Short mmCIF file of C-alpha atoms in Angstrom, two decimals:
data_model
loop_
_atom_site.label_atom_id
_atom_site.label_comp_id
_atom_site.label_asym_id
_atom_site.label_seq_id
_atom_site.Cartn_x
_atom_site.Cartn_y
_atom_site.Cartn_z
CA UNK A 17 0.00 0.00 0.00
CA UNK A 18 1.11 3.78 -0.61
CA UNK A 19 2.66 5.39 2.07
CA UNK A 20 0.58 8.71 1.62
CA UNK A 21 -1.85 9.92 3.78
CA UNK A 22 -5.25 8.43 2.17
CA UNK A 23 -3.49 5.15 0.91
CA UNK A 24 -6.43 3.61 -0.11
CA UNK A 25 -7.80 6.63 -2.43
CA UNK A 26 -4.10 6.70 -3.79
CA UNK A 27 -5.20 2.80 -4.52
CA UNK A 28 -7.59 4.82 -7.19
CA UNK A 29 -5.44 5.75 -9.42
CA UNK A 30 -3.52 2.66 -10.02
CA UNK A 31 -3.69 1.66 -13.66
CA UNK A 32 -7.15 0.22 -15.04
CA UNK A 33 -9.14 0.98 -11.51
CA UNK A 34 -10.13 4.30 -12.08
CA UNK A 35 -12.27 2.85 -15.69
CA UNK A 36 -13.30 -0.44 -12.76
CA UNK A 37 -14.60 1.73 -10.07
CA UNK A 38 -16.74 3.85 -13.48
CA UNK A 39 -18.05 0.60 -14.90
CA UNK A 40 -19.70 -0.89 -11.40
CA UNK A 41 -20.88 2.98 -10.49
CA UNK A 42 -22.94 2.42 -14.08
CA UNK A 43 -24.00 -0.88 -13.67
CA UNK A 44 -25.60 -0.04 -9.53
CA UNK A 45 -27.01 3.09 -10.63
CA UNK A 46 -28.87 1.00 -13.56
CA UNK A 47 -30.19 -2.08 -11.53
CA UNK A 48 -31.32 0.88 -8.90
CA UNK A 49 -33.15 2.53 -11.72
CA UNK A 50 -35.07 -0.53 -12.99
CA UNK A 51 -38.94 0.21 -12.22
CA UNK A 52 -39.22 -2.97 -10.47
CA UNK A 53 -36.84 -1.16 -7.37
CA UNK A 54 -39.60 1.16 -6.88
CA UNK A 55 -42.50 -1.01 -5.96
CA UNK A 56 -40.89 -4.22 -4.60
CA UNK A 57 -37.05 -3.44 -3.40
CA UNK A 58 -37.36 -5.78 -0.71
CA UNK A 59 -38.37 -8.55 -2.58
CA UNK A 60 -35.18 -8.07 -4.47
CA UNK A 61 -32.96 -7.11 -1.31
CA UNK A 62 -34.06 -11.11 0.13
CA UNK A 63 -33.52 -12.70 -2.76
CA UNK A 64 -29.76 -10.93 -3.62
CA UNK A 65 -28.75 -12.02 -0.08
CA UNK A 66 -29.96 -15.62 -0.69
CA UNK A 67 -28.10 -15.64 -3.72
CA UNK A 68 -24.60 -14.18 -2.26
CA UNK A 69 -25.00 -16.52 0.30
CA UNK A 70 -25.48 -19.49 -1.78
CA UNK A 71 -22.06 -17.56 -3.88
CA UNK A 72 -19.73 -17.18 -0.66
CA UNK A 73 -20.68 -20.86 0.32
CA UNK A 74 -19.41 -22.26 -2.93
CA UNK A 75 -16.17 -20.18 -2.93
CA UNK A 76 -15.78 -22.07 1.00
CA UNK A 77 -16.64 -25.28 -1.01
CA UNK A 78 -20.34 -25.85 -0.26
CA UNK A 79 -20.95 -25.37 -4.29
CA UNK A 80 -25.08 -25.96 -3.88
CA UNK A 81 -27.44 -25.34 -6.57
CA UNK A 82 -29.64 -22.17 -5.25
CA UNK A 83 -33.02 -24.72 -4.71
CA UNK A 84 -31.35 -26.75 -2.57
CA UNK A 85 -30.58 -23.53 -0.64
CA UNK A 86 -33.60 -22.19 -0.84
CA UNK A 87 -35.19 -25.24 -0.07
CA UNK A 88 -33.37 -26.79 3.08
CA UNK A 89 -34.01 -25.59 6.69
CA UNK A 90 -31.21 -27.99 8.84
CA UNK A 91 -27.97 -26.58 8.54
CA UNK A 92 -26.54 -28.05 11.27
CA UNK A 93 -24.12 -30.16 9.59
CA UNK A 94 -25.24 -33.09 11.52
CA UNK A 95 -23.52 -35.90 10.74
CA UNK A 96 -20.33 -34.41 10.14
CA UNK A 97 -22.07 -32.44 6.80
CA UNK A 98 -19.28 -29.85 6.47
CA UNK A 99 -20.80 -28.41 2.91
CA UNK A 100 -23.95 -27.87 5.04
CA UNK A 101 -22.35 -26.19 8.08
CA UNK A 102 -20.78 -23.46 5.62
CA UNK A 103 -23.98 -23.24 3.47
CA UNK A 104 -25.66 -22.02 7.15
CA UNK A 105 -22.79 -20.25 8.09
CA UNK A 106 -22.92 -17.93 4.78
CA UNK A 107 -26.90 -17.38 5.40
CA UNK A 108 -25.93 -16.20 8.82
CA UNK A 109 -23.60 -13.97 8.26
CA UNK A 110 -25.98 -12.58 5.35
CA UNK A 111 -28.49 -11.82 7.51
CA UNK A 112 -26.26 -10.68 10.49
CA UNK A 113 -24.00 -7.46 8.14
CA UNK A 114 -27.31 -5.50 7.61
CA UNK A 115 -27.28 -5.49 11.51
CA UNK A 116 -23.67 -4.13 11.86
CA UNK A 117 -23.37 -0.93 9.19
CA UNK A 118 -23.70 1.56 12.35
CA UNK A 119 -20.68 -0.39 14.06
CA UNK A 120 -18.58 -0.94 11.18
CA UNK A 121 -17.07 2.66 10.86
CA UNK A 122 -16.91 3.55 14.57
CA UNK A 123 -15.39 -0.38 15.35
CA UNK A 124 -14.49 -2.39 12.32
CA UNK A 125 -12.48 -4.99 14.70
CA UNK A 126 -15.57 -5.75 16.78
CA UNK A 127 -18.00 -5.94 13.71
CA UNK A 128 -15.07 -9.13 12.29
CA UNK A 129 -15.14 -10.47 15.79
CA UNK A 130 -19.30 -10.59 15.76
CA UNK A 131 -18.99 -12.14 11.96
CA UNK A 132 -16.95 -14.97 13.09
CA UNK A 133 -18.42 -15.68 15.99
CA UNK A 134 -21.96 -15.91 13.74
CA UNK A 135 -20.07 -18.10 11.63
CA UNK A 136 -18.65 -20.51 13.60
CA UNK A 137 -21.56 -20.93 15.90
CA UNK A 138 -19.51 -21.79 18.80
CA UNK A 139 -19.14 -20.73 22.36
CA UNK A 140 -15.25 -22.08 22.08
CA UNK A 141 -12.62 -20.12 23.62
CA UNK A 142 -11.00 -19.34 20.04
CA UNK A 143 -13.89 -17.76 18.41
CA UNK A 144 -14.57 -14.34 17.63
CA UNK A 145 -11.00 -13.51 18.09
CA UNK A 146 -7.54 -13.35 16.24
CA UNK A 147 -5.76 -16.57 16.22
CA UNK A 148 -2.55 -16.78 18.68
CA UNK A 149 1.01 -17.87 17.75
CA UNK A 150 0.63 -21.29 16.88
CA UNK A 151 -2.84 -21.95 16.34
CA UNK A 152 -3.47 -23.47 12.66
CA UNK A 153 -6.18 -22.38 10.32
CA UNK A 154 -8.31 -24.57 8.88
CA UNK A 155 -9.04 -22.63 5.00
CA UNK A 156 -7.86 -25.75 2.85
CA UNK A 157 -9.14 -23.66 -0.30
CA UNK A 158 -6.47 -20.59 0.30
CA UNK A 159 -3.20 -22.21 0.45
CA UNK A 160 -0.99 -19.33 0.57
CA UNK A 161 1.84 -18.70 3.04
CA UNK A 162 0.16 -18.01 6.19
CA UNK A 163 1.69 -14.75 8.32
CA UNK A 164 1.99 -15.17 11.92
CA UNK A 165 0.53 -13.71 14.88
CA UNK A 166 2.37 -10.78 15.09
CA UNK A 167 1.46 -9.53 11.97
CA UNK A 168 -1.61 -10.37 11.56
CA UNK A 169 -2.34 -8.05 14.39
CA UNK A 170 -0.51 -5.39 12.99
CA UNK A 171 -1.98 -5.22 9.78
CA UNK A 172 -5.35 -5.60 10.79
CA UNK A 173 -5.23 -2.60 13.72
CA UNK A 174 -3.72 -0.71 10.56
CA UNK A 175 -6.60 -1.53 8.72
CA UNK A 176 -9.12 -0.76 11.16
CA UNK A 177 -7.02 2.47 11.53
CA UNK A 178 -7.84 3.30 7.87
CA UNK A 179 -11.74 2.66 7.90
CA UNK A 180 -12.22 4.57 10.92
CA UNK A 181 -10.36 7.15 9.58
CA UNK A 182 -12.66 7.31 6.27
CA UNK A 183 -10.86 9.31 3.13
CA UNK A 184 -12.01 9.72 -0.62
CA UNK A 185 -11.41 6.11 -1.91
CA UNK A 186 -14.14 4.65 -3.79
CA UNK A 187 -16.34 2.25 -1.79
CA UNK A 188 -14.92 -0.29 -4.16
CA UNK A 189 -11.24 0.05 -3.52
CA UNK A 190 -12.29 -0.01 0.04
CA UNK A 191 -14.48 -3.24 -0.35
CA UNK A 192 -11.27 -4.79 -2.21
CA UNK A 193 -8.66 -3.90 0.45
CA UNK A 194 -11.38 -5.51 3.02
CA UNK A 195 -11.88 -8.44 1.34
CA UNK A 196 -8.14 -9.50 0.19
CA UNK A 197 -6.24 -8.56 3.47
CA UNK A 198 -8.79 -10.55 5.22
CA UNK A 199 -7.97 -13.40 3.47
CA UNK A 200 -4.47 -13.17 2.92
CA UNK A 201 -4.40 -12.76 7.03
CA UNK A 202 -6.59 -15.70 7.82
CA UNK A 203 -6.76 -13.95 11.07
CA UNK A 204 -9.04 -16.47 12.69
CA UNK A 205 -8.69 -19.98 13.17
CA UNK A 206 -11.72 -20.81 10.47
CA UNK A 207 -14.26 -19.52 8.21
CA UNK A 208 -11.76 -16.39 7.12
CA UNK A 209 -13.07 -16.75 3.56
CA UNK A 210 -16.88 -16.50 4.18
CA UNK A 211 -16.34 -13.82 6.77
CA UNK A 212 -13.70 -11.37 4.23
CA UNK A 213 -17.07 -11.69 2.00
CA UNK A 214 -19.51 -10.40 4.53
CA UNK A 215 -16.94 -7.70 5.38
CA UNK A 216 -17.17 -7.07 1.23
CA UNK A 217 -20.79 -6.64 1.34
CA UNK A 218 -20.73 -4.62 4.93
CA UNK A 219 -18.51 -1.91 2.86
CA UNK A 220 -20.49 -1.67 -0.38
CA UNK A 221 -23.54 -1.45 1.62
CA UNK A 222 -22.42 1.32 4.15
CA UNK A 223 -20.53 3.21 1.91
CA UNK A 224 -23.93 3.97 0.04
CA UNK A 225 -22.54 2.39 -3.45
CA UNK A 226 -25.56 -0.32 -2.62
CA UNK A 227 -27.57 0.64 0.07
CA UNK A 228 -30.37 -1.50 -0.56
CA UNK A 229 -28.09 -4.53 -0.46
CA UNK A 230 -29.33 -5.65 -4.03
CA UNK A 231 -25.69 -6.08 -5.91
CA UNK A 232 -24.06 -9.40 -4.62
CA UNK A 233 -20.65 -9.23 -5.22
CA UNK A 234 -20.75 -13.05 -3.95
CA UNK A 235 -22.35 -14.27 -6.92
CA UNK A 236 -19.79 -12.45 -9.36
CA UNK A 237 -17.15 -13.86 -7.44
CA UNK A 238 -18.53 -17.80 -7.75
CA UNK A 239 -19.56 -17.16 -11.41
CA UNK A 240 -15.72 -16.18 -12.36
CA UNK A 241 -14.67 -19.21 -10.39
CA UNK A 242 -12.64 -20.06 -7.57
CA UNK A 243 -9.43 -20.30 -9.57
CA UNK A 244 -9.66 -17.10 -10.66
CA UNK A 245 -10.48 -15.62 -7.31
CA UNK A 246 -7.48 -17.19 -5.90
CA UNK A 247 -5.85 -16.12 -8.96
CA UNK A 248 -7.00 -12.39 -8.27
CA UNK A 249 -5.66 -13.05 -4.63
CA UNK A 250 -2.20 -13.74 -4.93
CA UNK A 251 -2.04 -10.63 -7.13
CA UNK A 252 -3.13 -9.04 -4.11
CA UNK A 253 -0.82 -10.33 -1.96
CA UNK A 254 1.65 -9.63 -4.13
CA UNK A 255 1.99 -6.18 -3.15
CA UNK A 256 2.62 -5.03 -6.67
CA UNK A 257 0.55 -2.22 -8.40
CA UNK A 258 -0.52 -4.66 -10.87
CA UNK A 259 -1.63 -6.88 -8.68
CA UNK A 260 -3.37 -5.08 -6.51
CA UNK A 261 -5.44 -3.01 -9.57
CA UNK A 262 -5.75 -6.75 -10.76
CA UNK A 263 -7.73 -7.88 -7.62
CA UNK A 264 -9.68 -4.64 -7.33
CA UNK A 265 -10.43 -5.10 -10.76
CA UNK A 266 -12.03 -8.82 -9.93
CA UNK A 267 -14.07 -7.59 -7.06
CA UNK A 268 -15.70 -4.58 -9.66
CA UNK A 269 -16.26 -7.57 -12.37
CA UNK A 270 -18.07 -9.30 -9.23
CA UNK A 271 -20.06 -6.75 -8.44
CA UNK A 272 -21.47 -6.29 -11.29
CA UNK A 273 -22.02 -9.91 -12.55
CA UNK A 274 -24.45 -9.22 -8.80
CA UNK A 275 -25.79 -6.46 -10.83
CA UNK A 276 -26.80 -8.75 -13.55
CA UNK A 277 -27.96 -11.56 -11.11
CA UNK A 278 -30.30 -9.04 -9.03
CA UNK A 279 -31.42 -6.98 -12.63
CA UNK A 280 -32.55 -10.95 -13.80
CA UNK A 281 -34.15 -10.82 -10.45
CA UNK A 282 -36.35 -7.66 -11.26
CA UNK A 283 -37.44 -8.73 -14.44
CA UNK A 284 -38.68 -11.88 -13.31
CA UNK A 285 -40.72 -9.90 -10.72
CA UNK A 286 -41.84 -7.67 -13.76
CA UNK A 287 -42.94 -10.81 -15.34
CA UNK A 288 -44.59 -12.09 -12.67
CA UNK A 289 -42.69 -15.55 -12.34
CA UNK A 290 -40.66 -14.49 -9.22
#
């Protein structure tokens, strides 16, 4: 990240994300303006988080087809049903991130505490809290190097640092730099993954780019695939300008495949058959 004093605006003008940030500020404002928004915005707020829910479980490996989402109630994982446990897990922490925009700004560390204690559904000593030196991490589907303790403390006070600070970056830069130092910091012991998505959505919502909730960038991210997200990752993690303008470039594609997903949405309601 630049050194200046509003890194992540200065993110903004890295090469390509300036025409990214353009594109997904078009394709919002056109979803928002479909007539269907005006008369039944809920209806397309539920169905957008069912949809990035069923998206962030298949990145975690839980690849379900959105039916069998819509049409199961037990997500207990009983029986040792891991696919179902994250399924659950992603509709939690859906519905929980519309109950944590007033927090996020003011305490973005205690908002990622409250995800993963949602997602993990456990009273255990090691959840809703930064792993210690030591502990493992179990995210099989991001395999690379893992940063200790120490840093992983570091970098994510300096990130809270940043959000509560605000600055002129575009909600999507923002929403990037989220979502890929959460997951290249695994900073819990599990569920890192679904919970750097619901930190995604948390910023896109706040932020006012979608304040109606109705763009999931969890869809976009499953439709491009999980080897291009991890793909998109290491670029991040990279550290290099290209890299970094590659990933934020991802996350706008992702948002706006939502757009397409939620604009599909509407017109079925037009039609009737939603």
């Amino acid at each position: 990240m630049s050194t200046t004093a509003d890194p992540l605006a200065a993110l903004g003008a890295l090469p390509g994300v300036a025409e990214s940030v353009d594109s997904v500020r078009k394709a919002v404002d056109r979803v928002y303006g479909h007539r269907v928004m005006r008369r039944r915005s809920n209806a397309v707020t539920s169905e957008a988080a069912l949809r990035g829910a069923r998206g962030s479980a298949a990145l975690s490996g839980a690849d379900w087809p959105l039916e069998e989402v819509r049409r199961r109630s037990d997500f207990s994982g009983a029986g040792g049903d891991e696919e179902a446990r994250a399924v659950g897990a992603a509709l939690r922490l859906t519905a929980e991130a519309g109950q944590l925009l007033s927090i996020w700004r003011q305490s973005p560390l205690r908002v990622l505490a409250r995800l993963h204690l949602v997602a993990a559904a456990d009273s255990g000593d090691t959840v809703g809290r930064p792993r210690q030196g030591g502990e493992p991490v179990d995210e099989p589907l991001v395999e690379l190097p893992l940063p200790d303790a120490q840093e992983v403390a570091g970098r994510l006070e300096g990130l809270s640092g940043l959000i509560i600070a605000g600055g002129s970056a575009p909600a999507l830069v923002t929403a990037a730099v989220v979502h890929g130092e959460l997951l290249a910091l695994r900073p819990f012991r599990s569920h890192n993954g679904l919970v750097a998505r619901a930190a995604e959505r948390i910023v896109l919502v706040g932020s006012g780019l979608d304040p109606k909730s109705i763009c999931p960038a969890e869809v976009g991210h499953a439709e491009q695939g999980r080897a291009e997200y991890l793909a998109a990752l290491e670029g991040y993690v990279s550290g290099t300008p290209e890299g970094v303008a590659a990933w934020i470039s991802h996350c706008g594609r992702s948002v706006e495949l939502g757009v397409r997903e939620s604009t599909a949405v509407c017109e079925a309601l037009q039609r009737g058959a939603a």
